[in-house]
Tab-separated table of C-alpha atoms and ligand atoms in Angstrom:
chain	number	residue	atom	x	y	z
O	1	UNK	CA	-112.513	119.242	-46.583
O	2	UNK	CA	-109.554	121.252	-45.240
O	3	UNK	CA	-106.935	122.918	-47.413
O	4	UNK	CA	-104.305	125.645	-47.145
O	5	UNK	CA	-104.653	128.878	-49.107
O	6	UNK	CA	-102.298	131.745	-49.843
O	7	UNK	CA	-103.599	135.283	-50.316
O	8	UNK	CA	-101.479	137.141	-52.849
O	9	UNK	CA	-101.713	140.243	-55.031
O	10	UNK	CA	-100.284	141.887	-58.132
O	11	UNK	CA	-100.916	145.675	-57.994
O	12	UNK	CA	-103.657	144.899	-55.428
O	13	UNK	CA	-105.519	142.731	-57.942
O	14	UNK	CA	-105.902	140.044	-55.264
O	15	UNK	CA	-106.106	136.287	-55.520
O	16	UNK	CA	-106.484	133.202	-53.388
O	17	UNK	CA	-103.939	130.607	-54.482
O	18	UNK	CA	-104.787	126.920	-54.051
O	19	UNK	CA	-101.929	124.461	-54.538
O	20	UNK	CA	-103.277	121.421	-56.386
O	21	UNK	CA	-99.711	120.700	-57.551
O	22	UNK	CA	-98.572	119.379	-54.179
O	23	UNK	CA	-101.891	117.839	-53.085
O	24	UNK	CA	-104.762	116.451	-55.135
O	25	UNK	CA	-107.957	117.625	-53.426
O	26	UNK	CA	-110.125	115.757	-55.951
O	27	UNK	CA	-111.637	119.009	-57.250
O	28	UNK	CA	-113.577	119.064	-60.514
O	29	UNK	CA	-114.583	122.225	-62.402
O	30	UNK	CA	-118.021	122.371	-60.805
O	31	UNK	CA	-116.378	122.332	-57.380
O	32	UNK	CA	-113.747	124.890	-58.453
O	33	UNK	CA	-116.568	127.209	-59.568
O	34	UNK	CA	-118.517	126.753	-56.307
O	35	UNK	CA	-115.362	127.258	-54.271
O	36	UNK	CA	-114.425	130.402	-56.188
O	37	UNK	CA	-117.825	132.028	-55.745
O	38	UNK	CA	-117.817	131.288	-51.997
O	39	UNK	CA	-114.217	132.246	-51.151
O	40	UNK	CA	-114.075	135.370	-53.369
O	41	UNK	CA	-117.206	136.859	-51.813
O	42	UNK	CA	-115.999	140.130	-50.222
O	43	UNK	CA	-118.560	139.866	-47.420
O	44	UNK	CA	-116.716	136.796	-46.022
O	45	UNK	CA	-113.443	136.581	-44.056
O	46	UNK	CA	-111.569	136.015	-47.346
O	47	UNK	CA	-112.752	137.779	-50.527
O	48	UNK	CA	-110.699	138.188	-53.711
O	49	UNK	CA	-110.848	139.038	-57.419
O	50	UNK	CA	-110.236	135.402	-58.331
O	51	UNK	CA	-108.693	132.040	-57.496
O	52	UNK	CA	-105.417	130.782	-58.927
O	53	UNK	CA	-105.310	126.994	-59.099
O	54	UNK	CA	-101.695	125.799	-59.405
O	55	UNK	CA	-101.557	122.316	-60.899
O	56	UNK	CA	-99.149	119.783	-62.413
O	57	UNK	CA	-98.631	120.010	-66.177
O	58	UNK	CA	-97.528	117.481	-68.768
O	59	UNK	CA	-96.403	120.306	-71.125
O	60	UNK	CA	-94.675	122.748	-68.789
O	61	UNK	CA	-93.171	123.011	-65.299
O	62	UNK	CA	-96.612	123.708	-63.825
O	63	UNK	CA	-100.049	124.888	-64.840
O	64	UNK	CA	-102.079	127.895	-63.692
O	65	UNK	CA	-105.834	128.125	-64.032
O	66	UNK	CA	-107.586	131.339	-63.045
O	67	UNK	CA	-111.240	131.552	-62.058
O	68	UNK	CA	-112.895	134.991	-61.862
O	69	UNK	CA	-114.846	135.921	-58.693
O	70	UNK	CA	-118.105	135.026	-60.499
O	71	UNK	CA	-116.868	131.450	-61.053
O	72	UNK	CA	-116.065	131.740	-64.781
O	73	UNK	CA	-112.711	130.667	-66.195
O	74	UNK	CA	-110.965	133.272	-68.394
O	75	UNK	CA	-108.185	132.554	-70.877
O	76	UNK	CA	-105.504	134.463	-69.000
O	77	UNK	CA	-104.617	136.640	-66.017
O	78	UNK	CA	-101.430	138.713	-66.108
O	79	UNK	CA	-101.281	139.842	-62.461
O	80	UNK	CA	-102.304	136.347	-61.347
O	81	UNK	CA	-99.609	134.721	-63.479
O	82	UNK	CA	-96.937	136.786	-61.698
O	83	UNK	CA	-98.268	135.634	-58.307
O	84	UNK	CA	-98.515	132.003	-59.440
O	85	UNK	CA	-95.002	132.288	-60.930
O	86	UNK	CA	-93.545	133.318	-57.606
O	87	UNK	CA	-95.272	130.406	-55.912
O	88	UNK	CA	-94.225	127.907	-58.605
O	89	UNK	CA	-90.577	129.025	-58.782
O	90	UNK	CA	-90.321	128.867	-54.981
O	91	UNK	CA	-91.934	125.422	-54.964
O	92	UNK	CA	-89.551	124.158	-57.653
O	93	UNK	CA	-86.529	126.032	-56.208
O	94	UNK	CA	-85.809	127.810	-59.462
O	95	UNK	CA	-85.821	131.407	-60.752
O	96	UNK	CA	-87.581	130.805	-64.029
O	97	UNK	CA	-90.130	128.378	-65.384
O	98	UNK	CA	-92.629	127.698	-68.114
O	99	UNK	CA	-96.246	127.798	-67.003
O	100	UNK	CA	-99.112	126.207	-68.891
O	101	UNK	CA	-102.141	128.496	-69.178
O	102	UNK	CA	-105.393	127.899	-71.061
O	103	UNK	CA	-104.073	129.164	-74.425
O	104	UNK	CA	-100.269	128.971	-74.203
O	105	UNK	CA	-97.244	127.767	-72.294
O	106	UNK	CA	-95.600	130.963	-71.087
O	107	UNK	CA	-92.083	131.776	-69.847
O	108	UNK	CA	-91.947	133.441	-66.435
O	109	UNK	CA	-89.001	134.596	-64.349
O	110	UNK	CA	-88.000	136.448	-61.252
O	111	UNK	CA	-86.559	139.789	-62.253
O	112	UNK	CA	-84.987	142.939	-60.793
O	113	UNK	CA	-87.098	144.642	-58.158
O	114	UNK	CA	-89.643	147.131	-59.468
O	115	UNK	CA	-89.049	149.200	-56.331
O	116	UNK	CA	-86.977	148.560	-53.173
O	117	UNK	CA	-87.274	144.912	-52.068
O	118	UNK	CA	-90.453	144.098	-53.940
O	119	UNK	CA	-90.592	140.466	-55.178
O	120	UNK	CA	-90.907	141.136	-58.905
O	121	UNK	CA	-91.758	138.745	-61.722
O	122	UNK	CA	-91.787	139.082	-65.482
O	123	UNK	CA	-94.312	137.104	-67.520
O	124	UNK	CA	-94.969	136.969	-71.235
O	125	UNK	CA	-98.429	137.873	-72.530
O	126	UNK	CA	-98.967	135.800	-75.680
O	127	UNK	CA	-100.806	135.121	-78.024
O	128	UNK	CA	-102.012	138.621	-78.825
O	129	UNK	CA	-104.457	139.257	-81.669
O	130	UNK	CA	-106.374	142.212	-83.100
O	131	UNK	CA	-108.643	139.903	-85.111
O	132	UNK	CA	-112.123	140.579	-83.695
O	133	UNK	CA	-113.070	136.907	-84.042
O	134	UNK	CA	-110.516	136.014	-81.341
O	135	UNK	CA	-112.267	137.996	-78.581
O	136	UNK	CA	-114.928	137.622	-80.005
O	137	UNK	CA	-116.519	140.941	-81.003
O	138	UNK	CA	-119.379	140.771	-83.471
O	139	UNK	CA	-118.450	143.460	-85.992
O	140	UNK	CA	-118.452	143.821	-89.780
O	141	UNK	CA	-114.697	144.613	-89.915
O	142	UNK	CA	-111.930	142.156	-89.060
O	143	UNK	CA	-110.205	144.565	-86.659
O	144	UNK	CA	-111.516	147.371	-84.498
O	145	UNK	CA	-108.849	150.043	-84.036
O	146	UNK	CA	-109.731	153.377	-82.428
O	147	UNK	CA	-113.309	153.165	-83.672
O	148	UNK	CA	-116.682	153.890	-82.096
O	149	UNK	CA	-118.916	151.025	-81.003
O	150	UNK	CA	-122.237	152.877	-81.318
O	151	UNK	CA	-124.117	150.324	-79.171
O	152	UNK	CA	-121.692	151.177	-76.326
O	153	UNK	CA	-121.015	154.888	-76.675
O	154	UNK	CA	-121.586	157.444	-79.449
O	155	UNK	CA	-118.232	159.190	-78.930
O	156	UNK	CA	-115.637	156.942	-77.206
O	157	UNK	CA	-113.098	155.331	-79.552
O	158	UNK	CA	-112.227	151.730	-78.753
O	159	UNK	CA	-109.546	149.277	-79.845
O	160	UNK	CA	-110.264	145.554	-79.428
O	161	UNK	CA	-107.504	143.022	-78.728
O	162	UNK	CA	-107.255	139.536	-77.242
O	163	UNK	CA	-104.402	138.980	-74.785
O	164	UNK	CA	-105.678	136.221	-75.293
O	165	UNK	CA	-108.594	137.183	-72.987
O	166	UNK	CA	-110.859	139.829	-74.551
O	167	UNK	CA	-110.158	143.524	-74.065
O	168	UNK	CA	-111.443	146.816	-75.376
O	169	UNK	CA	-109.462	149.953	-74.587
O	170	UNK	CA	-110.328	153.627	-74.937
O	171	UNK	CA	-107.897	156.534	-74.566
O	172	UNK	CA	-109.349	159.540	-72.754
O	173	UNK	CA	-108.121	162.879	-71.369
O	174	UNK	CA	-109.547	162.254	-67.890
O	175	UNK	CA	-110.759	159.035	-66.268
O	176	UNK	CA	-114.005	159.051	-64.356
O	177	UNK	CA	-114.575	155.788	-62.399
O	178	UNK	CA	-118.345	156.108	-62.850
O	179	UNK	CA	-117.874	155.974	-66.653
O	180	UNK	CA	-115.612	152.912	-66.374
O	181	UNK	CA	-118.274	151.169	-64.266
O	182	UNK	CA	-121.132	152.196	-66.552
O	183	UNK	CA	-119.429	151.296	-69.868
O	184	UNK	CA	-117.984	148.108	-68.343
O	185	UNK	CA	-121.400	146.905	-67.182
O	186	UNK	CA	-123.040	147.900	-70.448
O	187	UNK	CA	-120.427	146.045	-72.548
O	188	UNK	CA	-120.803	142.907	-70.446
O	189	UNK	CA	-124.575	142.959	-70.885
O	190	UNK	CA	-124.260	143.551	-74.648
O	191	UNK	CA	-124.147	139.903	-75.718
O	192	UNK	CA	-125.001	140.769	-79.349
O	193	UNK	CA	-121.576	142.489	-79.621
O	194	UNK	CA	-119.516	140.723	-76.934
O	195	UNK	CA	-121.002	137.219	-76.647
O	196	UNK	CA	-118.362	136.114	-74.113
O	197	UNK	CA	-118.126	139.437	-72.261
O	198	UNK	CA	-115.116	141.752	-72.340
O	199	UNK	CA	-112.648	143.570	-70.093
O	200	UNK	CA	-113.008	147.336	-70.532
O	201	UNK	CA	-110.153	149.773	-69.880
O	202	UNK	CA	-109.888	153.538	-69.836
O	203	UNK	CA	-106.378	154.879	-70.418
O	204	UNK	CA	-104.886	158.293	-69.769
O	205	UNK	CA	-101.445	159.233	-71.071
O	206	UNK	CA	-99.582	160.925	-68.243
O	207	UNK	CA	-96.120	161.412	-69.745
O	208	UNK	CA	-93.526	159.970	-72.059
O	209	UNK	CA	-93.794	156.148	-71.856
O	210	UNK	CA	-96.242	156.575	-68.922
O	211	UNK	CA	-99.932	155.815	-68.742
O	212	UNK	CA	-102.645	155.353	-66.106
O	213	UNK	CA	-105.149	152.534	-66.628
O	214	UNK	CA	-108.433	151.724	-64.929
O	215	UNK	CA	-110.299	148.542	-65.806
O	216	UNK	CA	-113.739	147.012	-65.430
O	217	UNK	CA	-112.977	143.291	-65.428
O	218	UNK	CA	-115.304	140.733	-66.924
O	219	UNK	CA	-116.461	138.413	-64.146
O	220	UNK	CA	-115.326	140.751	-61.373
O	221	UNK	CA	-116.191	144.454	-61.871
O	222	UNK	CA	-113.851	147.400	-61.230
O	223	UNK	CA	-110.512	146.134	-59.894
O	224	UNK	CA	-107.441	147.976	-58.622
O	225	UNK	CA	-105.617	146.801	-61.725
O	226	UNK	CA	-105.658	144.137	-64.433
O	227	UNK	CA	-102.384	142.800	-65.848
O	228	UNK	CA	-103.624	141.795	-69.293
O	229	UNK	CA	-105.508	145.129	-69.540
O	230	UNK	CA	-102.342	147.100	-68.727
O	231	UNK	CA	-100.475	145.022	-71.334
O	232	UNK	CA	-103.245	145.637	-73.885
O	233	UNK	CA	-103.256	149.367	-73.064
O	234	UNK	CA	-99.470	149.648	-73.462
O	235	UNK	CA	-99.655	147.849	-76.803
O	236	UNK	CA	-102.494	150.046	-78.063
O	237	UNK	CA	-100.706	153.266	-77.095
O	238	UNK	CA	-97.706	151.986	-79.094
O	239	UNK	CA	-99.717	151.167	-82.213
O	240	UNK	CA	-101.412	154.585	-81.929
O	241	UNK	CA	-97.900	156.179	-81.791
O	242	UNK	CA	-98.366	157.568	-78.270
O	243	UNK	CA	-95.560	155.408	-76.836
O	244	UNK	CA	-92.644	153.447	-78.291
O	245	UNK	CA	-92.447	149.673	-78.532
O	246	UNK	CA	-89.310	147.820	-77.338
O	247	UNK	CA	-88.986	150.197	-74.352
O	248	UNK	CA	-90.722	149.976	-70.990
O	249	UNK	CA	-94.060	151.707	-70.580
O	250	UNK	CA	-94.684	152.518	-66.900
O	251	UNK	CA	-98.311	151.793	-66.127
O	252	UNK	CA	-99.754	153.412	-63.013
O	253	UNK	CA	-102.962	151.973	-61.605
O	254	UNK	CA	-105.098	152.269	-58.481
O	255	UNK	CA	-103.029	149.541	-56.783
O	256	UNK	CA	-99.509	150.665	-57.701
O	257	UNK	CA	-97.622	150.248	-60.947
O	258	UNK	CA	-96.160	147.761	-63.412
O	259	UNK	CA	-93.880	147.997	-66.435
O	260	UNK	CA	-94.868	146.645	-69.849
O	261	UNK	CA	-92.628	146.215	-72.877
O	262	UNK	CA	-94.226	145.674	-76.271
O	263	UNK	CA	-92.261	143.178	-78.376
O	264	UNK	CA	-92.659	143.125	-82.154
O	265	UNK	CA	-92.459	139.548	-83.451
O	266	UNK	CA	-92.686	137.848	-86.841
O	267	UNK	CA	-96.382	137.111	-86.126
O	268	UNK	CA	-97.346	140.428	-84.547
O	269	UNK	CA	-96.847	141.347	-80.910
O	270	UNK	CA	-96.256	139.980	-77.444
O	271	UNK	CA	-95.991	141.991	-74.223
O	272	UNK	CA	-93.550	141.471	-71.326
O	273	UNK	CA	-95.300	142.366	-68.070
O	274	UNK	CA	-93.151	143.120	-65.002
O	275	UNK	CA	-94.596	143.758	-61.578
O	276	UNK	CA	-94.926	142.707	-57.969
O	277	UNK	CA	-96.016	139.315	-56.690
O	278	UNK	CA	-96.787	140.008	-53.048
O	279	UNK	CA	-97.859	137.509	-50.386
O	280	UNK	CA	-100.410	138.811	-47.879
O	281	UNK	CA	-101.304	135.878	-45.592
O	282	UNK	CA	-101.624	132.095	-45.399
O	283	UNK	CA	-104.199	129.994	-43.620
O	284	UNK	CA	-106.541	127.016	-43.722
O	285	UNK	CA	-110.051	126.850	-45.161
O	286	UNK	CA	-112.498	124.252	-43.834
O	287	UNK	CA	-115.693	123.553	-45.761
O	288	UNK	CA	-118.234	121.013	-46.812
O	289	UNK	CA	-119.421	121.334	-50.442
O	290	UNK	CA	-122.968	120.457	-49.350
O	291	UNK	CA	-123.106	123.510	-47.057
O	292	UNK	CA	-121.374	126.094	-49.276
O	293	UNK	CA	-121.259	129.099	-49.391
O	294	UNK	CA	-120.469	128.857	-45.697
O	295	UNK	CA	-116.871	128.020	-44.768
O	296	UNK	CA	-114.403	128.823	-42.036
O	297	UNK	CA	-110.941	130.289	-42.393
O	298	UNK	CA	-108.110	130.263	-39.915
O	299	UNK	CA	-105.264	132.659	-40.624
O	300	UNK	CA	-101.851	131.222	-39.718
O	301	UNK	CA	-99.199	133.602	-41.080
O	302	UNK	CA	-99.176	137.208	-42.240
O	303	UNK	CA	-96.461	138.657	-44.445
O	304	UNK	CA	-96.429	142.014	-42.652
O	305	UNK	CA	-92.987	143.252	-43.747
O	306	UNK	CA	-93.725	142.414	-47.363
O	307	UNK	CA	-97.066	144.160	-47.212
O	308	UNK	CA	-95.466	147.223	-45.637
O	309	UNK	CA	-92.798	147.318	-48.340
O	310	UNK	CA	-95.448	147.172	-51.043
O	311	UNK	CA	-97.293	150.111	-49.433
O	312	UNK	CA	-94.162	152.199	-50.082
O	313	UNK	CA	-94.336	151.346	-53.775
O	314	UNK	CA	-98.013	152.247	-53.753
O	315	UNK	CA	-97.217	155.618	-52.188
O	316	UNK	CA	-94.480	156.219	-54.764
O	317	UNK	CA	-96.931	155.416	-57.586
O	318	UNK	CA	-99.581	157.733	-56.095
O	319	UNK	CA	-97.059	160.589	-55.883
O	320	UNK	CA	-95.959	159.948	-59.476
O	321	UNK	CA	-99.603	160.176	-60.520
O	322	UNK	CA	-100.196	163.420	-58.590
O	323	UNK	CA	-97.087	164.979	-60.136
O	324	UNK	CA	-98.059	164.015	-63.671
X	1	LIG	N1	-107.028	140.332	-63.515
X	1	LIG	C1	-106.564	139.645	-64.636
X	1	LIG	C2	-107.543	139.246	-65.676
X	1	LIG	C3	-108.514	138.216	-65.130
X	1	LIG	C4	-109.438	137.717	-66.179
X	1	LIG	C5	-110.434	138.704	-66.654
X	1	LIG	N2	-111.311	139.165	-65.624
X	1	LIG	C6	-111.260	138.060	-67.793
X	1	LIG	O1	-112.376	137.574	-67.553
X	1	LIG	O2	-110.756	138.027	-68.920
X	1	LIG	C7	-105.244	140.151	-65.173
X	1	LIG	O3	-104.448	140.593	-64.334
X	1	LIG	O4	-104.959	140.021	-66.354
């Protein structure tokens, strides 16, 4: 089997995009899982945090499915949706679209550049719920807001929210990557509390409407950034009165920055997530499912100027972090 792939990233949360919209490769979910594990492996010529499968939809303009590097399929991916949105809107020659995801059909659009000449997309994160049963978290209360989870840590205070993938967020004075790794691994092994695993974020407030977020992603590990986690973190800082809703929260991360706006709705909240959708390279993968994980990859095009431009945003975000 031979198929083209596109390497893309949102705040250096990187994905391999496979276009099943234009060509039916006859993949089933078992094959998608096998493919994801093989191509996302960082010891190969590719490597990524996940695969975005772009497909046809009978409810929306197109459909995006995301598979984590470990082959599992989560409910949502915010950074990935921006990348898929760029691909879909270019494919359909439009500037906005509705994209079917596992839990909702979501509006997406190209928007003003986050920084000079950065392809920028805005996606809606919805549905959002603080009901612990939606993550799920096994807990005797129906919501978990700024509360200890003694099985996880005796002193950290966590808030649980589904975006609609599961997140727990803790606000700290300083972020230590070792702690993020340790608590993230522990939470994902704690099946009595998080039966489906959980994304774990540490958040530091760095100024008015400005936060820094680091995330341990379920099914991946520590990533440069996680779009739904940054949306969850912005929302939680608003409900804890550290930031204001209805105004942008600038979220710095280890791969750059995004902007999140918390919207108050009749049912609760949604979050608008704005950030880059950067293409890195294109090429062709050749493989035989019977001999996976081995495959070959031939790179055909690199988006050097785009990559260079993004590095300037990254530098700007790093400086903003140092000055905070
Ligand atoms: N990186 C993503 C989230 C991907 C899914 C997550 N690892 C999960 O299992 O829920 C994002 O940008 O939101």
